[in-house]
PDB file of C-alpha atoms in Angstrom:
ATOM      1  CA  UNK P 531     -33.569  31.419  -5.542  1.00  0.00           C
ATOM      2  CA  UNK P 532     -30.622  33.358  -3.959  1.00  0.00           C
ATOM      3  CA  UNK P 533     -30.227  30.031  -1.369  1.00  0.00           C
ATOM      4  CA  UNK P 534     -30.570  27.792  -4.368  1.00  0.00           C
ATOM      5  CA  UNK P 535     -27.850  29.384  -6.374  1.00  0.00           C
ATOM      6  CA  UNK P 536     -25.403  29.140  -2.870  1.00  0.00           C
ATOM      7  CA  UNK P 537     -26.243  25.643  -2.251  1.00  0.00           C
ATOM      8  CA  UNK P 538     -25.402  25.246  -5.710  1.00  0.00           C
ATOM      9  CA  UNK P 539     -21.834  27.111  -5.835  1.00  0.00           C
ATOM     10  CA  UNK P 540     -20.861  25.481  -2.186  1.00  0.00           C
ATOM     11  CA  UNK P 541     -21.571  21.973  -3.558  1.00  0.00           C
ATOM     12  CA  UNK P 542     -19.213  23.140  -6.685  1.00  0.00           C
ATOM     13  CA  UNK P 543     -16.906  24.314  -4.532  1.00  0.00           C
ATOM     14  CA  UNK P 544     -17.081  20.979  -2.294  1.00  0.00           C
ATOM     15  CA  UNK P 545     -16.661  18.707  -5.309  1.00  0.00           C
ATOM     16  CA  UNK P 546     -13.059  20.628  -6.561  1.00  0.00           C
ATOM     17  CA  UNK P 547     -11.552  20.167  -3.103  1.00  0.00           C
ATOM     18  CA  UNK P 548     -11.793  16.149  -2.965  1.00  0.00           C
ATOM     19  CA  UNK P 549      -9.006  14.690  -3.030  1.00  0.00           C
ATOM     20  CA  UNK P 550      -7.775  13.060  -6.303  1.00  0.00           C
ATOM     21  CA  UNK P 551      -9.469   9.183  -5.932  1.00  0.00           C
ATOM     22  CA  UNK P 552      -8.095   6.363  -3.849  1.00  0.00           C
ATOM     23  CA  UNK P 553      -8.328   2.511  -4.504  1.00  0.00           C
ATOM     24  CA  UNK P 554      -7.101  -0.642  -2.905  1.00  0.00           C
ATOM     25  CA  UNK P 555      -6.689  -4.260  -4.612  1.00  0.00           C
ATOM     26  CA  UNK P 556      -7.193  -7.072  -2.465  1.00  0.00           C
ATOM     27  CA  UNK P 557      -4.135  -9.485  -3.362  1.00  0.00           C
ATOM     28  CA  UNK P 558      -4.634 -13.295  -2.679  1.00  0.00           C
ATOM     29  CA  UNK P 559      -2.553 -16.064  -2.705  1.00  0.00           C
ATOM     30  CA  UNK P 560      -4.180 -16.977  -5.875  1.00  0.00           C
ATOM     31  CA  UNK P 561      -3.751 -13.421  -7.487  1.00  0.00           C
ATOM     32  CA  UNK P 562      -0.458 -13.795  -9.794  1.00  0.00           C
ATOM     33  CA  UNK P 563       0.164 -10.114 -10.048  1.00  0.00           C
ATOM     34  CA  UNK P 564       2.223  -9.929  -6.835  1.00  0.00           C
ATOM     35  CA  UNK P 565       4.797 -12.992  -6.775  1.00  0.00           C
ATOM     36  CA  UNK P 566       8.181 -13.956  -6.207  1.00  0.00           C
ATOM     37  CA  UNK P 567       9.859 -12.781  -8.646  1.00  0.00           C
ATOM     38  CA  UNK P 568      11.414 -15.911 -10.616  1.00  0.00           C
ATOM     39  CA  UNK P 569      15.459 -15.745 -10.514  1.00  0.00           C
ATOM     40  CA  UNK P 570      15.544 -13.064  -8.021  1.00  0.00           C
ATOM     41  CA  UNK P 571      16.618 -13.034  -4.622  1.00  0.00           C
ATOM     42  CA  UNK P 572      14.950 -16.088  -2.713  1.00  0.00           C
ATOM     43  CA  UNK P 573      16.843 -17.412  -0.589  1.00  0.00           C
ATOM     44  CA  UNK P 574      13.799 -17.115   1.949  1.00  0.00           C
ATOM     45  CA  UNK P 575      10.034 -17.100   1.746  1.00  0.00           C
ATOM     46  CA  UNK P 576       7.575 -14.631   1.058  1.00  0.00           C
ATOM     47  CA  UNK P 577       3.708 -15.848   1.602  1.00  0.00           C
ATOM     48  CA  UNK P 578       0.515 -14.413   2.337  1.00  0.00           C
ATOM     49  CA  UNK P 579      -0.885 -15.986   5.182  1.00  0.00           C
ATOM     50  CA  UNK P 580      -3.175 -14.941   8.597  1.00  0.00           C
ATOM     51  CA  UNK P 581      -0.457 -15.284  11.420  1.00  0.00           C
ATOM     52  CA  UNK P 582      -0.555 -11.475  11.799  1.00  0.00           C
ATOM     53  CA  UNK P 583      -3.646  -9.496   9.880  1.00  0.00           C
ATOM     54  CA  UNK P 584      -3.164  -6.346   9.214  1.00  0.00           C
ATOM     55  CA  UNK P 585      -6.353  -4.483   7.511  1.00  0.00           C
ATOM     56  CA  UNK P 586      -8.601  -7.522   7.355  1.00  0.00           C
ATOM     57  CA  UNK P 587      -7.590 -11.530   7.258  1.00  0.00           C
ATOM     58  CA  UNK P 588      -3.629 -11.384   6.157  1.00  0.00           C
ATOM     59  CA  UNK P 589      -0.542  -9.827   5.239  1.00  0.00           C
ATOM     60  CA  UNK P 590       2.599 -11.109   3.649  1.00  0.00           C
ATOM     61  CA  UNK P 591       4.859 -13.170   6.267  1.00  0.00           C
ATOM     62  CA  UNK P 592       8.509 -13.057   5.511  1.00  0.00           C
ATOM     63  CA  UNK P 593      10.823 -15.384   6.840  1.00  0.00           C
ATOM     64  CA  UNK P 594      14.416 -16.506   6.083  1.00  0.00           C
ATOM     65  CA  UNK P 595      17.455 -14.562   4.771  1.00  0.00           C
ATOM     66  CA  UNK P 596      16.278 -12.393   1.446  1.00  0.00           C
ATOM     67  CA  UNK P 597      13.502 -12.684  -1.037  1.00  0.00           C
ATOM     68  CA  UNK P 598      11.598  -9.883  -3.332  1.00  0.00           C
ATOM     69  CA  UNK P 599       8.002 -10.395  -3.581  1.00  0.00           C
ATOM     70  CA  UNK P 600       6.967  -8.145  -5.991  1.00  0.00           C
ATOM     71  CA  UNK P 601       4.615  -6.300  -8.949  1.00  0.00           C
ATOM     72  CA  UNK P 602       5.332  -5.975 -12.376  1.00  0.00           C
ATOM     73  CA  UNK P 603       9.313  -6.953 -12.328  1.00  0.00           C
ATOM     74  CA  UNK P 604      12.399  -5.947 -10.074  1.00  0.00           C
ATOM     75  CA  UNK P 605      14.810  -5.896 -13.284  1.00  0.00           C
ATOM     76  CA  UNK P 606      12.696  -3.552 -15.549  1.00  0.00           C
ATOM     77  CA  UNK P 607      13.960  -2.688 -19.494  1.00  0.00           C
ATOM     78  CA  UNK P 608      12.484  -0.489 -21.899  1.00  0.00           C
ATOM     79  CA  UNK P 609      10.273  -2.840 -23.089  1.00  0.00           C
ATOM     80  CA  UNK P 610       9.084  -3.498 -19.766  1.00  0.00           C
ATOM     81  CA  UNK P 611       5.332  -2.746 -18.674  1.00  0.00           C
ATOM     82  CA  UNK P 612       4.702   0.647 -17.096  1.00  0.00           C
ATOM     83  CA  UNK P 613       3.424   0.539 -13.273  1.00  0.00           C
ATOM     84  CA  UNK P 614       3.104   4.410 -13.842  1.00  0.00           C
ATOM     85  CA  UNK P 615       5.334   6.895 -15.099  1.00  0.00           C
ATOM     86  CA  UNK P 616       8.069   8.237 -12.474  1.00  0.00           C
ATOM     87  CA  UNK P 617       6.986  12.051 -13.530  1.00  0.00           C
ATOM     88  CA  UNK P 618       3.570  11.549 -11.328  1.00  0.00           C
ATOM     89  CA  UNK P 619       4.683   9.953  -8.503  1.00  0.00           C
ATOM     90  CA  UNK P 620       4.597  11.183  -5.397  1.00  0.00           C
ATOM     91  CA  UNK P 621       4.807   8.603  -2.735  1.00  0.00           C
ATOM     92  CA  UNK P 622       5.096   4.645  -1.676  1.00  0.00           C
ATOM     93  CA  UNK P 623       4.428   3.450   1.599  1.00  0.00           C
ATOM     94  CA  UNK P 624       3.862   0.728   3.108  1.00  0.00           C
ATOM     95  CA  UNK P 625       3.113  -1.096   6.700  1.00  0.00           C
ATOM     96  CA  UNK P 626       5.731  -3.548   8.337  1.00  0.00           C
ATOM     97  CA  UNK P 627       5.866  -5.322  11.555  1.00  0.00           C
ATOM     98  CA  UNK P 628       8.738  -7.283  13.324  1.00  0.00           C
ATOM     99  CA  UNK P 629       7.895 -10.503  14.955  1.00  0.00           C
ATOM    100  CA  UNK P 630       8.723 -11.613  18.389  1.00  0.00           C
ATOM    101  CA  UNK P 631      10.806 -14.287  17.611  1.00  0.00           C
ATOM    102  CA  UNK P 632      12.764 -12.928  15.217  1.00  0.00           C
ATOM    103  CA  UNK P 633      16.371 -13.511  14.912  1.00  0.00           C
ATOM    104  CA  UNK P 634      17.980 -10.553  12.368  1.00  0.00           C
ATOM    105  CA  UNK P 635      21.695 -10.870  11.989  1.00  0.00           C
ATOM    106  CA  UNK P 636      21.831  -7.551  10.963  1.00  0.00           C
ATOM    107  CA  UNK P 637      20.261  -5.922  13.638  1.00  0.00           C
ATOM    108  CA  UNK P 638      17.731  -6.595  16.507  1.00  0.00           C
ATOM    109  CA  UNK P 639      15.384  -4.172  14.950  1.00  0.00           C
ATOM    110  CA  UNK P 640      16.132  -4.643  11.306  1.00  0.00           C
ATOM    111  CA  UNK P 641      13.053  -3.879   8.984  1.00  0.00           C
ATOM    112  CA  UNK P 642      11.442  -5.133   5.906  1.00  0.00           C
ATOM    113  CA  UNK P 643      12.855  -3.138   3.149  1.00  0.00           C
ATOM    114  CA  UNK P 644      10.380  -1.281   0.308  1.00  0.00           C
ATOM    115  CA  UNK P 645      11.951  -1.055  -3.415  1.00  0.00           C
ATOM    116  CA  UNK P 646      10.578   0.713  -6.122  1.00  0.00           C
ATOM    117  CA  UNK P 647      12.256  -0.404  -9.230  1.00  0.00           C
ATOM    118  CA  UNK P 648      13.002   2.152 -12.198  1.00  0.00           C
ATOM    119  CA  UNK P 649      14.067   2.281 -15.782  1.00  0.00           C
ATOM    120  CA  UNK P 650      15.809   5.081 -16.170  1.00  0.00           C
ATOM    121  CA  UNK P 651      15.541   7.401 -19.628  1.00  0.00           C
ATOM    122  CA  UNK P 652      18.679   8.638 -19.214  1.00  0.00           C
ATOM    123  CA  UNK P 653      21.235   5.787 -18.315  1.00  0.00           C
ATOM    124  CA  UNK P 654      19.578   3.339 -19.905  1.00  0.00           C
ATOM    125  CA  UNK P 655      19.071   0.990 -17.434  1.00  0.00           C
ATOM    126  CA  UNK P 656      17.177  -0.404 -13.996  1.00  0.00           C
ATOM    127  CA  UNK P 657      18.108   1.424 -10.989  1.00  0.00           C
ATOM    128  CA  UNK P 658      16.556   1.166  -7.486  1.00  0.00           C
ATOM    129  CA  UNK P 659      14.950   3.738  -4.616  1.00  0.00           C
ATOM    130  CA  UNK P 660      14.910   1.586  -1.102  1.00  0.00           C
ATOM    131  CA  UNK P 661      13.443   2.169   1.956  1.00  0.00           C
ATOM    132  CA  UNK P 662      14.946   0.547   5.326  1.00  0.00           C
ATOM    133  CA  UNK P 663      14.089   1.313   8.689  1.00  0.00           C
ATOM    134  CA  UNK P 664      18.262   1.460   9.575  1.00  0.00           C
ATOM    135  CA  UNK P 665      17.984   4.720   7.354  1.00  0.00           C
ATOM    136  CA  UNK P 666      14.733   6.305   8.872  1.00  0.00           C
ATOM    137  CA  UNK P 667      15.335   6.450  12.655  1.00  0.00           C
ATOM    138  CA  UNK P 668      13.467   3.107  13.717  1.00  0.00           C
ATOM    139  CA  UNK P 669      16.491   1.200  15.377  1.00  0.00           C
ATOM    140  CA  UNK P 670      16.103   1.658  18.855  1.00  0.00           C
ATOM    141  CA  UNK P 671      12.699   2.907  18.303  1.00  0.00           C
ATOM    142  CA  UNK P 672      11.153  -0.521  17.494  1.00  0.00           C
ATOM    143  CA  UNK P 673       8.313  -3.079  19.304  1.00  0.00           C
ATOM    144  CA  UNK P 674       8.133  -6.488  18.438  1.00  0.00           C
ATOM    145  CA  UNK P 675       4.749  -7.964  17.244  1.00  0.00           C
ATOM    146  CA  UNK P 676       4.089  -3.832  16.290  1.00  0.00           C
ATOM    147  CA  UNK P 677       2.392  -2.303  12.762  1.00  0.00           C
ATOM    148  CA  UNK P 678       4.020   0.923  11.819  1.00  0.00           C
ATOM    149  CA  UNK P 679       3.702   2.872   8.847  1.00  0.00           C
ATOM    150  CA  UNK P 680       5.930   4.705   6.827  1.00  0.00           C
ATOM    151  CA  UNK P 681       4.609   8.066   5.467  1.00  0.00           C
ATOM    152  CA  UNK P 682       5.351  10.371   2.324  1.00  0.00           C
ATOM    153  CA  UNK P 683       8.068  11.570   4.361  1.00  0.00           C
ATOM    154  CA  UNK P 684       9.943   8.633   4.568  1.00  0.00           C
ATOM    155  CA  UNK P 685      13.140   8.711   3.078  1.00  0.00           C
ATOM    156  CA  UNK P 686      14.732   6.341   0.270  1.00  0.00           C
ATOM    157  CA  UNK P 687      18.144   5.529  -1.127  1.00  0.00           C
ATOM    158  CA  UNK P 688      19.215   4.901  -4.604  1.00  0.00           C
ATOM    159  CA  UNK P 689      20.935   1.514  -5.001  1.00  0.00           C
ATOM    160  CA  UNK P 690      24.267   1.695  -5.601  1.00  0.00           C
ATOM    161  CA  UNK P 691      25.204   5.132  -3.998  1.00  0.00           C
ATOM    162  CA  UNK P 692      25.073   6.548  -0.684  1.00  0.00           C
ATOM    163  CA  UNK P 693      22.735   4.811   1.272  1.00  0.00           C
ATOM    164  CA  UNK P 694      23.290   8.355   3.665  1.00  0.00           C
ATOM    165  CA  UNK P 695      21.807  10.076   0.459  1.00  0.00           C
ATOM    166  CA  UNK P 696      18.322   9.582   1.472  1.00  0.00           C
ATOM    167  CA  UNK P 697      15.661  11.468   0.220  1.00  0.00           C
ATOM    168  CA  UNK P 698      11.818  11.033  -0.124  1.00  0.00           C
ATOM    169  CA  UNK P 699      10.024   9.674  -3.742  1.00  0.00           C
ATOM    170  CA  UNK P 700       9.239  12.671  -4.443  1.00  0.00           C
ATOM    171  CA  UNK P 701      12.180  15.080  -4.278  1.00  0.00           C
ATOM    172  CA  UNK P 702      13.929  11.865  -6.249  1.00  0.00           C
ATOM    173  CA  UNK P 703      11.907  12.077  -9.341  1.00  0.00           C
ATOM    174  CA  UNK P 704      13.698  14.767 -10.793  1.00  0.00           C
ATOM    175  CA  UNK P 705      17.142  12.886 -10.541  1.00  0.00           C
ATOM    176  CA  UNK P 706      16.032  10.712 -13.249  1.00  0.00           C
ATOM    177  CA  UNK P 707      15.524  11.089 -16.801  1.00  0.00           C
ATOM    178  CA  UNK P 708      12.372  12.371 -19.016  1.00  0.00           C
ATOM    179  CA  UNK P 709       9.800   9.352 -19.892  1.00  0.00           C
ATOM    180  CA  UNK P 710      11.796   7.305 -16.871  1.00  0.00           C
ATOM    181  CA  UNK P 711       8.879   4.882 -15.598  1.00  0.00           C
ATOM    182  CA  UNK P 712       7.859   2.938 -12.647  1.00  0.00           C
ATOM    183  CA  UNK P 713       8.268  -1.255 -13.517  1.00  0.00           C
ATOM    184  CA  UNK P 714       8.296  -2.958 -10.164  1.00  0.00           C
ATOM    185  CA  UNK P 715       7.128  -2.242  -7.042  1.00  0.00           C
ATOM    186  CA  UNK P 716       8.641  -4.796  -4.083  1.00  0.00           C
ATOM    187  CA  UNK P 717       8.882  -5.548  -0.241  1.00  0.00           C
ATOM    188  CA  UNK P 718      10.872  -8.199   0.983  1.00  0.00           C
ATOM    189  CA  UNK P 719      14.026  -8.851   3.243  1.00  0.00           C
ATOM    190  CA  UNK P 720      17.800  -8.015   2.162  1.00  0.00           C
ATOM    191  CA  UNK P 721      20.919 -10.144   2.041  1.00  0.00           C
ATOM    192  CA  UNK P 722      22.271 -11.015   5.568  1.00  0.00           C
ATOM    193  CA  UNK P 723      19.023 -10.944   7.032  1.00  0.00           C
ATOM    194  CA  UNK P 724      19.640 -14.675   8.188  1.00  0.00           C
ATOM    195  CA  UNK P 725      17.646 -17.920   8.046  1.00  0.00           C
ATOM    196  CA  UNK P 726      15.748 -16.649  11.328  1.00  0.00           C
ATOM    197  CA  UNK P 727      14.424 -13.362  10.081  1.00  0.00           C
ATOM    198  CA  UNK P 728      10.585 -13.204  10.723  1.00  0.00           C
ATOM    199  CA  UNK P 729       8.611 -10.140   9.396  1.00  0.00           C
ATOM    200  CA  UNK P 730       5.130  -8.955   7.964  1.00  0.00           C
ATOM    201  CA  UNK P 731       4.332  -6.370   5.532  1.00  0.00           C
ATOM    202  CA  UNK P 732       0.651  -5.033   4.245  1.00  0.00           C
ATOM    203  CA  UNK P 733      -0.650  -2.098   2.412  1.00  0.00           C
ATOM    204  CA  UNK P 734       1.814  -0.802   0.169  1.00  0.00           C
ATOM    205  CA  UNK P 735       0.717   2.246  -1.467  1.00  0.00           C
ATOM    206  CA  UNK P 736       1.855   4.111  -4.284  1.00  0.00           C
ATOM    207  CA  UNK P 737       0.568   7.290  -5.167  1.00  0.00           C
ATOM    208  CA  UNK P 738       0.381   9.053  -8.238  1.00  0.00           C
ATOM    209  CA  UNK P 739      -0.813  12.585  -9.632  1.00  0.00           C
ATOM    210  CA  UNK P 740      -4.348  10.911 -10.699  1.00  0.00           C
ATOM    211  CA  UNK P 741      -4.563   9.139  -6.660  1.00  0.00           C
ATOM    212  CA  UNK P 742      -3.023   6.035  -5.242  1.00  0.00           C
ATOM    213  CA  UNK P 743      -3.683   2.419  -5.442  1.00  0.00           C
ATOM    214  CA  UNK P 744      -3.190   0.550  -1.849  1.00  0.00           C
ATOM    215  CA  UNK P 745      -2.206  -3.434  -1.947  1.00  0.00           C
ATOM    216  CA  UNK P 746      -4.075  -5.270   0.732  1.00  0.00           C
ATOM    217  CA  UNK P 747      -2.336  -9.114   1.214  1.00  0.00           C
ATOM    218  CA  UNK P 748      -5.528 -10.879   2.305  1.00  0.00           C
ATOM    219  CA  UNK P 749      -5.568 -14.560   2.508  1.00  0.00           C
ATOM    220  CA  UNK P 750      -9.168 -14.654   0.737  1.00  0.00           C
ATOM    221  CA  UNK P 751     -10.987 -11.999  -0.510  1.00  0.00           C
ATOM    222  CA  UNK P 752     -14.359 -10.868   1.270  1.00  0.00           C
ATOM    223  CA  UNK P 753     -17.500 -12.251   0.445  1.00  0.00           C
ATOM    224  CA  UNK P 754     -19.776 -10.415  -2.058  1.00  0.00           C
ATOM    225  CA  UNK P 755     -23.439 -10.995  -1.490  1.00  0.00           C
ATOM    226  CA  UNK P 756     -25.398 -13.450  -2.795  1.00  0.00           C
ATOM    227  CA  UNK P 757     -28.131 -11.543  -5.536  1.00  0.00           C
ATOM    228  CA  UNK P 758     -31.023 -13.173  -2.983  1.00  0.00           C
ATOM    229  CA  UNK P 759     -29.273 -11.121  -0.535  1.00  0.00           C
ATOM    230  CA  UNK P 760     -28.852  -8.278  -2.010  1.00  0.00           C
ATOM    231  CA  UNK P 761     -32.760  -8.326  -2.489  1.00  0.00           C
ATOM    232  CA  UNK P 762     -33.658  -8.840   0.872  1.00  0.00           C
ATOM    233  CA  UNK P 763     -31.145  -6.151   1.703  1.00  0.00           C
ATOM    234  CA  UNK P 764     -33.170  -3.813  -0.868  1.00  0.00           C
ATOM    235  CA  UNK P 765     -36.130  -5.300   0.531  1.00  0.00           C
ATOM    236  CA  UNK P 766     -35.647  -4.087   4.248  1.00  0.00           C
ATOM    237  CA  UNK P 767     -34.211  -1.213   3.608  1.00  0.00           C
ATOM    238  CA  UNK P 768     -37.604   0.044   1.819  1.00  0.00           C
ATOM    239  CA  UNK P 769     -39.557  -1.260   4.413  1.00  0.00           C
ATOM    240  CA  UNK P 770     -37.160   0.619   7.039  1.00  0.00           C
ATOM    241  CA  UNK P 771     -37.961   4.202   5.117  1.00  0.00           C
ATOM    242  CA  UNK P 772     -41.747   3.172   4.576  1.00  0.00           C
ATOM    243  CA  UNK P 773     -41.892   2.732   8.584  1.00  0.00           C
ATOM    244  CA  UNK P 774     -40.115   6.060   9.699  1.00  0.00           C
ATOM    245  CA  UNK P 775     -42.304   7.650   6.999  1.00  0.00           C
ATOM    246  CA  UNK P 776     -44.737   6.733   8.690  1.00  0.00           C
ATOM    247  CA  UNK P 777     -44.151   7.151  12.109  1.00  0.00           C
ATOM    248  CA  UNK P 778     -43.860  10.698  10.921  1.00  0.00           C
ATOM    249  CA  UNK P 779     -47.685  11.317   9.510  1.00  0.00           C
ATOM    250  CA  UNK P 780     -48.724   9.759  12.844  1.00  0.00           C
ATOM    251  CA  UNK P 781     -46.971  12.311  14.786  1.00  0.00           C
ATOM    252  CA  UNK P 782     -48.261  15.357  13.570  1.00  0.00           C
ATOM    253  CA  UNK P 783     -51.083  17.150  15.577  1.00  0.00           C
ATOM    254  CA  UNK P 784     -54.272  19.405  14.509  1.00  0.00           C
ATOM    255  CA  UNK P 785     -55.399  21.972  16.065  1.00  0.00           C
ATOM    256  CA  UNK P 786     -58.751  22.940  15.744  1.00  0.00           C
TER     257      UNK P 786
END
């Protein structure tokens, strides 16, 4: 009873430590929910294609001098939809990659940049954190035809001030005002990238207090099982346990 009741408490005990849950969304070329954003930057192209996958069939290919592709919108009001409120995040990250024929203007090693778009309480109006590699220590430190991820470490810069002023998503939250929200999340390339600016981004992540939400560019999403499948799945898998059941009885011995 004692080992019953400490099985019991450990598996209690197991159950508080998880971590708080995780989720990705598959994003296709079909899925509107990620898009251009109409009358934004687009001077270039943003598509989700399979020249370089990244966790599975795809990522988003960037190529040209700027576009935003991006969630929810990159000029958010107050009437704008909530991604999540800026009080419980924590982090965005995301995975980028340089191609080897690349041309930057900018700079041989110049990186996708990461925006996560704000309405701020307390102004009154849309304001920006951005990530950029120039900012984070990657020029100079940078393969062509490479993934690399950013981490909750990563620092960003708030649009329109120092972009020296770098500081990660979390230690910015408290910058901005009460009831300030999350109402675009986007990746893209900036102005002056040039017309031969080639790039890939996948898995952006943003987490929150309740867990994060990972956005996988795919160019289709994977196949779910037919319901005949699944059955002979079911099937096999019974016969599978009914064998090593078996196989067990057979092996036992009696002494007389």
């Amino acid at each position: 009873m004692m080992k019953k009741s400490l099985a019991v408490v450990a598996a209690v005990m197991t159950f508080s430590a998880l971590p708080a849950s995780a989720s990705t969304v598959v994003i296709t070329p079909a899925d509107a929910s990620w898009r251009v954003i109409p009358n934004g930057p687009t001077d270039g192209t943003a598509t989700i294609t399979n020249a370089a996958p990244r966790s599975g069939n795809g990522s988003l290919e960037l190529t040209g001098d700027r576009t935003r592709f991006a969630l929810g919108t990159i000029f958010p009001n107050a009437a704008s939809a909530h991604i999540a409120e800026l009080s419980n995040v924590s982090a965005l990250t995301f995975d980028w990659r340089i191609a080897g024929d690349a041309v930057p203007l900018l700079n041989p090693d110049y990186t996708p940049a990461l925006r996560l778009s704000i309405f701020d309480t307390t102004s009154g109006s849309r304001k920006d954190l951005v990530w950029e590699g120039a900012y984070n220590g990657t020029y100079g430190n940078t393969l062509r035809d490479t993934w690399y991820s950013t981490t909750p470490s990563s620092l960003f810069y708030l649009n329109g001030t120092s972009v020296n002023d770098g500081r990660t998503i979390a230690a910015w939250v408290s910058a901005f005002g009460a009831n300030s929200f999350v109402g675009g999340i986007s990746v893209g390339q900036g102005s002056s990238a040039g017309v031969g600016y080639h790039a890939f981004v996948d898995n952006v992540t943003l987490t929150t207090t309740s867990g994060s939400t990972t956005y996988n560019f795919e160019t289709a999403a994977a196949a779910v099982p037919e319901p005949a499948t699944w059955s002979m799945m079911i099937a096999g898998f019974g016969m599978m346990g009914a064998s090593m059941r078996y196989r067990r009885r057979s092996a036992k011995v009696t002494f007389a």
